[in-house]
Amino acid sequence: MIKPKFLLFLVAIIALALIVFVVVSEQNDTQAYIQKIEIEREQRNQTFKISAESPIAKRDSFQGLQYFPPNPDWRIKARVEYIKKGKPVAIAMTKSDPEPYLPYAYAYFSYQGKEYKLMLLHKTGDKFLFLPFYDASNGKETYKGGRYINNVAFPKGEQIVLDFNYATNPYCVYNPDYTCPIPPKENKLDFPILAGEKMYQPPSDKSP
């Protein structure tokens, strides 16, 4: 017969082992997530460097884009409110006439005790939702005209994850020949999102 004291000790050991297992699993998941983002960023740099479709005009002197370190805390869970019978809205462009986007859903989330709402857009033919937004880092650490999360997966229920580590600059930041959507006023956040891509630093025209 197992003595009560030994049984309590055994239970404590098992509980501790479970805690260690959960902590290690979370650490491994975090490292895998960070590594995934770093690999994707390097691939994007390589594409910008060598692809004929790159928006970088001077690819020979391109040294890469600048990013904030990947931070899982900027994967924000949001509540989805679908926009039923939404009609296309005209989204202003930087150098051309407005283009139609369908308001697909609102994403509600809390940050530092305050609730925020962002409008997710969809363009006919696209496989993902589009999230253009402003935040308080614009004009300082990031591009003054706002940034995008281009590949937001369609939500399958009432929740969605907005991963701001994937925030990128519009192509018109790299090349003035491009025209880009301007984030709507509904998508303006009053706090800085220090995640994703930083302000672009074009290559210097001076010879090394």
PDB file of C-alpha atoms in Angstrom:
ATOM      1  CA  MET A   1       0.000   0.000   0.000  1.00  0.00           C
ATOM      2  CA  ILE A   2       1.342   3.428  -0.992  1.00  0.00           C
ATOM      3  CA  LYS A   3       1.830   5.745   1.954  1.00  0.00           C
ATOM      4  CA  PRO A   4       0.012   9.127   1.757  1.00  0.00           C
ATOM      5  CA  LYS A   5       3.238  11.133   2.006  1.00  0.00           C
ATOM      6  CA  PHE A   6       4.824   9.179  -0.840  1.00  0.00           C
ATOM      7  CA  LEU A   7       1.649   9.552  -2.898  1.00  0.00           C
ATOM      8  CA  LEU A   8       1.690  13.321  -2.421  1.00  0.00           C
ATOM      9  CA  PHE A   9       5.365  13.396  -3.375  1.00  0.00           C
ATOM     10  CA  LEU A  10       4.637  11.356  -6.506  1.00  0.00           C
ATOM     11  CA  VAL A  11       1.782  13.668  -7.497  1.00  0.00           C
ATOM     12  CA  ALA A  12       4.032  16.689  -7.015  1.00  0.00           C
ATOM     13  CA  ILE A  13       6.741  15.158  -9.197  1.00  0.00           C
ATOM     14  CA  ILE A  14       4.241  14.383 -11.953  1.00  0.00           C
ATOM     15  CA  ALA A  15       2.793  17.915 -11.770  1.00  0.00           C
ATOM     16  CA  LEU A  16       6.277  19.419 -11.969  1.00  0.00           C
ATOM     17  CA  ALA A  17       7.131  17.220 -14.945  1.00  0.00           C
ATOM     18  CA  LEU A  18       3.969  18.367 -16.722  1.00  0.00           C
ATOM     19  CA  ILE A  19       4.824  22.024 -16.088  1.00  0.00           C
ATOM     20  CA  VAL A  20       8.348  21.522 -17.442  1.00  0.00           C
ATOM     21  CA  PHE A  21       6.940  19.753 -20.495  1.00  0.00           C
ATOM     22  CA  VAL A  22       4.509  22.596 -21.208  1.00  0.00           C
ATOM     23  CA  VAL A  23       7.204  25.259 -20.760  1.00  0.00           C
ATOM     24  CA  VAL A  24       9.674  23.433 -23.016  1.00  0.00           C
ATOM     25  CA  SER A  25       6.975  22.872 -25.645  1.00  0.00           C
ATOM     26  CA  GLU A  26       6.068  26.567 -25.616  1.00  0.00           C
ATOM     27  CA  GLN A  27       9.724  27.550 -25.918  1.00  0.00           C
ATOM     28  CA  ASN A  28      10.197  25.191 -28.857  1.00  0.00           C
ATOM     29  CA  ASP A  29       7.068  26.544 -30.538  1.00  0.00           C
ATOM     30  CA  THR A  30       8.289  30.112 -30.044  1.00  0.00           C
ATOM     31  CA  GLN A  31      11.721  29.346 -31.478  1.00  0.00           C
ATOM     32  CA  ALA A  32      10.166  27.605 -34.478  1.00  0.00           C
ATOM     33  CA  TYR A  33       7.865  30.577 -35.040  1.00  0.00           C
ATOM     34  CA  ILE A  34      10.735  33.074 -34.871  1.00  0.00           C
ATOM     35  CA  GLN A  35      12.876  30.957 -37.194  1.00  0.00           C
ATOM     36  CA  LYS A  36      10.019  30.722 -39.699  1.00  0.00           C
ATOM     37  CA  ILE A  37       9.658  34.503 -39.820  1.00  0.00           C
ATOM     38  CA  GLU A  38      13.408  35.056 -40.161  1.00  0.00           C
ATOM     39  CA  ILE A  39      13.583  32.580 -43.066  1.00  0.00           C
ATOM     40  CA  GLU A  40      10.648  34.236 -44.820  1.00  0.00           C
ATOM     41  CA  ARG A  41      12.242  37.662 -44.385  1.00  0.00           C
ATOM     42  CA  GLU A  42      15.496  36.450 -45.881  1.00  0.00           C
ATOM     43  CA  GLN A  43      13.607  34.949 -48.808  1.00  0.00           C
ATOM     44  CA  ARG A  44      11.859  38.291 -49.343  1.00  0.00           C
ATOM     45  CA  ASN A  45      15.212  40.066 -49.343  1.00  0.00           C
ATOM     46  CA  GLN A  46      16.538  37.636 -51.931  1.00  0.00           C
ATOM     47  CA  THR A  47      13.463  38.121 -54.102  1.00  0.00           C
ATOM     48  CA  PHE A  48      13.833  41.902 -53.925  1.00  0.00           C
ATOM     49  CA  LYS A  49      17.501  41.533 -54.793  1.00  0.00           C
ATOM     50  CA  ILE A  50      17.328  39.252 -57.823  1.00  0.00           C
ATOM     51  CA  SER A  51      13.792  39.129 -59.190  1.00  0.00           C
ATOM     52  CA  ALA A  52      12.932  41.029 -62.348  1.00  0.00           C
ATOM     53  CA  GLU A  53       9.600  41.840 -60.682  1.00  0.00           C
ATOM     54  CA  SER A  54      11.298  43.455 -57.689  1.00  0.00           C
ATOM     55  CA  PRO A  55      10.070  46.965 -56.852  1.00  0.00           C
ATOM     56  CA  ILE A  56      13.658  47.980 -56.038  1.00  0.00           C
ATOM     57  CA  ALA A  57      14.982  50.156 -58.845  1.00  0.00           C
ATOM     58  CA  LYS A  58      18.692  49.776 -57.945  1.00  0.00           C
ATOM     59  CA  ARG A  59      18.919  46.098 -57.116  1.00  0.00           C
ATOM     60  CA  ASP A  60      22.722  45.972 -57.409  1.00  0.00           C
ATOM     61  CA  SER A  61      23.104  48.211 -54.364  1.00  0.00           C
ATOM     62  CA  PHE A  62      20.164  46.775 -52.417  1.00  0.00           C
ATOM     63  CA  GLN A  63      21.295  45.682 -48.953  1.00  0.00           C
ATOM     64  CA  GLY A  64      18.049  44.312 -47.577  1.00  0.00           C
ATOM     65  CA  LEU A  65      15.001  45.521 -45.710  1.00  0.00           C
ATOM     66  CA  GLN A  66      14.971  46.454 -42.054  1.00  0.00           C
ATOM     67  CA  TYR A  67      12.666  44.742 -39.558  1.00  0.00           C
ATOM     68  CA  PHE A  68      11.830  44.729 -35.889  1.00  0.00           C
ATOM     69  CA  PRO A  69      12.857  41.450 -34.230  1.00  0.00           C
ATOM     70  CA  PRO A  70      10.108  38.805 -34.470  1.00  0.00           C
ATOM     71  CA  ASN A  71       7.932  39.054 -31.389  1.00  0.00           C
ATOM     72  CA  PRO A  72       5.132  36.523 -30.726  1.00  0.00           C
ATOM     73  CA  ASP A  73       3.389  39.104 -28.519  1.00  0.00           C
ATOM     74  CA  TRP A  74       2.354  40.922 -31.697  1.00  0.00           C
ATOM     75  CA  ARG A  75       0.240  37.939 -32.760  1.00  0.00           C
ATOM     76  CA  ILE A  76      -3.011  39.438 -31.577  1.00  0.00           C
ATOM     77  CA  LYS A  77      -6.187  37.426 -31.241  1.00  0.00           C
ATOM     78  CA  ALA A  78      -9.242  39.328 -32.423  1.00  0.00           C
ATOM     79  CA  ARG A  79     -12.980  38.780 -32.457  1.00  0.00           C
ATOM     80  CA  VAL A  80     -14.488  38.721 -35.932  1.00  0.00           C
ATOM     81  CA  GLU A  81     -17.681  40.500 -36.870  1.00  0.00           C
ATOM     82  CA  TYR A  82     -18.601  39.690 -40.450  1.00  0.00           C
ATOM     83  CA  ILE A  83     -19.977  42.491 -42.597  1.00  0.00           C
ATOM     84  CA  LYS A  84     -23.119  41.029 -44.117  1.00  0.00           C
ATOM     85  CA  LYS A  85     -24.191  42.221 -47.539  1.00  0.00           C
ATOM     86  CA  GLY A  86     -21.244  44.575 -47.652  1.00  0.00           C
ATOM     87  CA  LYS A  87     -20.913  46.653 -50.789  1.00  0.00           C
ATOM     88  CA  PRO A  88     -17.537  47.459 -52.398  1.00  0.00           C
ATOM     89  CA  VAL A  89     -15.972  50.685 -51.186  1.00  0.00           C
ATOM     90  CA  ALA A  90     -13.562  52.904 -53.074  1.00  0.00           C
ATOM     91  CA  ILE A  91     -10.120  52.794 -51.493  1.00  0.00           C
ATOM     92  CA  ALA A  92      -7.941  55.767 -52.379  1.00  0.00           C
ATOM     93  CA  MET A  93      -4.685  55.075 -54.214  1.00  0.00           C
ATOM     94  CA  THR A  94      -1.438  57.018 -54.118  1.00  0.00           C
ATOM     95  CA  LYS A  95      -1.185  57.718 -57.852  1.00  0.00           C
ATOM     96  CA  SER A  96      -4.360  56.543 -59.541  1.00  0.00           C
ATOM     97  CA  ASP A  97      -8.122  56.455 -59.257  1.00  0.00           C
ATOM     98  CA  PRO A  98      -9.671  54.711 -56.230  1.00  0.00           C
ATOM     99  CA  GLU A  99     -10.062  50.943 -56.499  1.00  0.00           C
ATOM    100  CA  PRO A 100     -12.960  48.806 -55.212  1.00  0.00           C
ATOM    101  CA  TYR A 101     -12.458  46.589 -52.162  1.00  0.00           C
ATOM    102  CA  LEU A 102     -15.106  44.632 -50.311  1.00  0.00           C
ATOM    103  CA  PRO A 103     -15.333  45.286 -46.549  1.00  0.00           C
ATOM    104  CA  TYR A 104     -15.268  41.659 -45.384  1.00  0.00           C
ATOM    105  CA  ALA A 105     -15.203  41.858 -41.590  1.00  0.00           C
ATOM    106  CA  TYR A 106     -14.247  43.885 -38.551  1.00  0.00           C
ATOM    107  CA  ALA A 107     -11.592  42.551 -36.192  1.00  0.00           C
ATOM    108  CA  TYR A 108     -12.032  43.645 -32.564  1.00  0.00           C
ATOM    109  CA  PHE A 109      -9.184  43.313 -30.081  1.00  0.00           C
ATOM    110  CA  SER A 110      -8.002  44.790 -26.801  1.00  0.00           C
ATOM    111  CA  TYR A 111      -4.651  46.426 -26.224  1.00  0.00           C
ATOM    112  CA  GLN A 112      -3.608  47.832 -22.854  1.00  0.00           C
ATOM    113  CA  GLY A 113      -7.187  47.867 -21.659  1.00  0.00           C
ATOM    114  CA  LYS A 114      -8.676  49.607 -24.686  1.00  0.00           C
ATOM    115  CA  GLU A 115     -10.726  48.045 -27.470  1.00  0.00           C
ATOM    116  CA  TYR A 116      -9.827  48.622 -31.112  1.00  0.00           C
ATOM    117  CA  LYS A 117     -11.467  47.778 -34.411  1.00  0.00           C
ATOM    118  CA  LEU A 118      -9.851  47.176 -37.797  1.00  0.00           C
ATOM    119  CA  MET A 119     -11.601  46.606 -41.104  1.00  0.00           C
ATOM    120  CA  LEU A 120     -10.469  43.632 -43.169  1.00  0.00           C
ATOM    121  CA  LEU A 121     -10.786  44.117 -46.915  1.00  0.00           C
ATOM    122  CA  HIS A 122     -11.024  41.723 -49.835  1.00  0.00           C
ATOM    123  CA  LYS A 123     -10.391  42.289 -53.496  1.00  0.00           C
ATOM    124  CA  THR A 124     -12.031  40.085 -56.106  1.00  0.00           C
ATOM    125  CA  GLY A 125      -9.738  37.225 -57.090  1.00  0.00           C
ATOM    126  CA  ASP A 126      -7.430  37.455 -54.065  1.00  0.00           C
ATOM    127  CA  LYS A 127      -6.878  34.345 -51.918  1.00  0.00           C
ATOM    128  CA  PHE A 128      -6.348  36.358 -48.733  1.00  0.00           C
ATOM    129  CA  LEU A 129      -7.783  39.306 -46.865  1.00  0.00           C
ATOM    130  CA  PHE A 130      -6.002  42.647 -46.865  1.00  0.00           C
ATOM    131  CA  LEU A 131      -5.316  44.784 -43.798  1.00  0.00           C
ATOM    132  CA  PRO A 132      -3.923  48.278 -44.462  1.00  0.00           C
ATOM    133  CA  PHE A 133      -3.399  50.272 -41.273  1.00  0.00           C
ATOM    134  CA  TYR A 134      -1.836  53.286 -39.624  1.00  0.00           C
ATOM    135  CA  ASP A 135      -0.250  53.298 -36.170  1.00  0.00           C
ATOM    136  CA  ALA A 136       1.657  55.687 -33.915  1.00  0.00           C
ATOM    137  CA  SER A 137       5.050  54.522 -35.202  1.00  0.00           C
ATOM    138  CA  ASN A 138       4.378  55.964 -38.679  1.00  0.00           C
ATOM    139  CA  GLY A 139       6.772  58.738 -39.608  1.00  0.00           C
ATOM    140  CA  LYS A 140       9.184  57.656 -36.862  1.00  0.00           C
ATOM    141  CA  GLU A 141      10.223  54.025 -36.910  1.00  0.00           C
ATOM    142  CA  THR A 142       7.972  53.094 -39.830  1.00  0.00           C
ATOM    143  CA  TYR A 143       6.712  54.534 -43.094  1.00  0.00           C
ATOM    144  CA  LYS A 144       4.568  57.647 -42.625  1.00  0.00           C
ATOM    145  CA  GLY A 145       1.846  56.398 -44.972  1.00  0.00           C
ATOM    146  CA  GLY A 146       1.047  53.238 -43.038  1.00  0.00           C
ATOM    147  CA  ARG A 147       1.723  49.574 -43.653  1.00  0.00           C
ATOM    148  CA  TYR A 148      -0.042  46.425 -44.788  1.00  0.00           C
ATOM    149  CA  ILE A 149      -0.643  42.859 -43.711  1.00  0.00           C
ATOM    150  CA  ASN A 150      -1.278  41.376 -47.125  1.00  0.00           C
ATOM    151  CA  ASN A 151      -1.927  37.706 -46.479  1.00  0.00           C
ATOM    152  CA  VAL A 152      -4.541  37.539 -43.732  1.00  0.00           C
ATOM    153  CA  ALA A 153      -6.162  34.104 -43.856  1.00  0.00           C
ATOM    154  CA  PHE A 154      -9.929  33.993 -44.074  1.00  0.00           C
ATOM    155  CA  PRO A 155     -11.337  33.338 -40.592  1.00  0.00           C
ATOM    156  CA  LYS A 156     -13.180  30.070 -40.111  1.00  0.00           C
ATOM    157  CA  GLY A 157     -15.194  31.189 -37.114  1.00  0.00           C
ATOM    158  CA  GLU A 158     -15.509  34.084 -34.727  1.00  0.00           C
ATOM    159  CA  GLN A 159     -11.786  34.565 -34.076  1.00  0.00           C
ATOM    160  CA  ILE A 160      -8.787  35.564 -36.123  1.00  0.00           C
ATOM    161  CA  VAL A 161      -5.093  36.155 -35.437  1.00  0.00           C
ATOM    162  CA  LEU A 162      -3.616  39.427 -36.675  1.00  0.00           C
ATOM    163  CA  ASP A 163       0.126  38.872 -36.912  1.00  0.00           C
ATOM    164  CA  PHE A 164       1.804  42.279 -37.083  1.00  0.00           C
ATOM    165  CA  ASN A 165       5.199  40.635 -37.484  1.00  0.00           C
ATOM    166  CA  TYR A 166       4.113  40.335 -41.122  1.00  0.00           C
ATOM    167  CA  ALA A 167       3.438  44.054 -41.537  1.00  0.00           C
ATOM    168  CA  THR A 168       5.217  45.359 -44.642  1.00  0.00           C
ATOM    169  CA  ASN A 169       5.624  48.615 -46.519  1.00  0.00           C
ATOM    170  CA  PRO A 170       3.644  49.428 -49.661  1.00  0.00           C
ATOM    171  CA  TYR A 171       5.607  48.937 -52.879  1.00  0.00           C
ATOM    172  CA  CYS A 172       5.387  52.662 -53.622  1.00  0.00           C
ATOM    173  CA  VAL A 173       7.808  53.171 -50.713  1.00  0.00           C
ATOM    174  CA  TYR A 174      10.533  51.437 -52.717  1.00  0.00           C
ATOM    175  CA  ASN A 175       9.632  52.822 -56.118  1.00  0.00           C
ATOM    176  CA  PRO A 176       7.525  55.911 -56.954  1.00  0.00           C
ATOM    177  CA  ASP A 177       6.341  54.278 -60.174  1.00  0.00           C
ATOM    178  CA  TYR A 178       4.003  52.070 -58.145  1.00  0.00           C
ATOM    179  CA  THR A 179       0.543  53.079 -56.973  1.00  0.00           C
ATOM    180  CA  CYS A 180      -0.641  51.711 -53.646  1.00  0.00           C
ATOM    181  CA  PRO A 181      -3.819  51.614 -51.549  1.00  0.00           C
ATOM    182  CA  ILE A 182      -4.021  54.230 -48.815  1.00  0.00           C
ATOM    183  CA  PRO A 183      -5.239  52.801 -45.485  1.00  0.00           C
ATOM    184  CA  PRO A 184      -8.776  53.947 -44.693  1.00  0.00           C
ATOM    185  CA  LYS A 185      -9.320  56.242 -41.713  1.00  0.00           C
ATOM    186  CA  GLU A 186     -11.170  53.419 -39.903  1.00  0.00           C
ATOM    187  CA  ASN A 187      -7.870  51.546 -39.618  1.00  0.00           C
ATOM    188  CA  LYS A 188      -5.909  54.098 -37.613  1.00  0.00           C
ATOM    189  CA  LEU A 189      -4.416  52.901 -34.315  1.00  0.00           C
ATOM    190  CA  ASP A 190      -3.274  55.343 -31.630  1.00  0.00           C
ATOM    191  CA  PHE A 191      -0.426  53.177 -30.321  1.00  0.00           C
ATOM    192  CA  PRO A 192       2.868  52.175 -31.965  1.00  0.00           C
ATOM    193  CA  ILE A 193       3.154  48.717 -33.476  1.00  0.00           C
ATOM    194  CA  LEU A 194       6.857  47.985 -33.188  1.00  0.00           C
ATOM    195  CA  ALA A 195       6.681  44.862 -35.311  1.00  0.00           C
ATOM    196  CA  GLY A 196       7.165  43.951 -38.923  1.00  0.00           C
ATOM    197  CA  GLU A 197       9.025  46.103 -41.421  1.00  0.00           C
ATOM    198  CA  LYS A 198      10.717  49.350 -40.456  1.00  0.00           C
ATOM    199  CA  MET A 199      11.092  52.492 -42.533  1.00  0.00           C
ATOM    200  CA  TYR A 200      12.863  51.776 -45.811  1.00  0.00           C
ATOM    201  CA  GLN A 201      16.371  53.173 -46.250  1.00  0.00           C
ATOM    202  CA  PRO A 202      17.134  53.412 -49.987  1.00  0.00           C
ATOM    203  CA  PRO A 203      20.682  52.707 -51.188  1.00  0.00           C
ATOM    204  CA  SER A 204      22.960  55.714 -51.236  1.00  0.00           C
ATOM    205  CA  ASP A 205      23.774  57.238 -54.617  1.00  0.00           C
ATOM    206  CA  LYS A 206      27.346  57.792 -53.442  1.00  0.00           C
ATOM    207  CA  SER A 207      29.970  55.355 -54.582  1.00  0.00           C
ATOM    208  CA  PRO A 208      31.599  53.295 -51.835  1.00  0.00           C
TER     209      PRO A 208
END
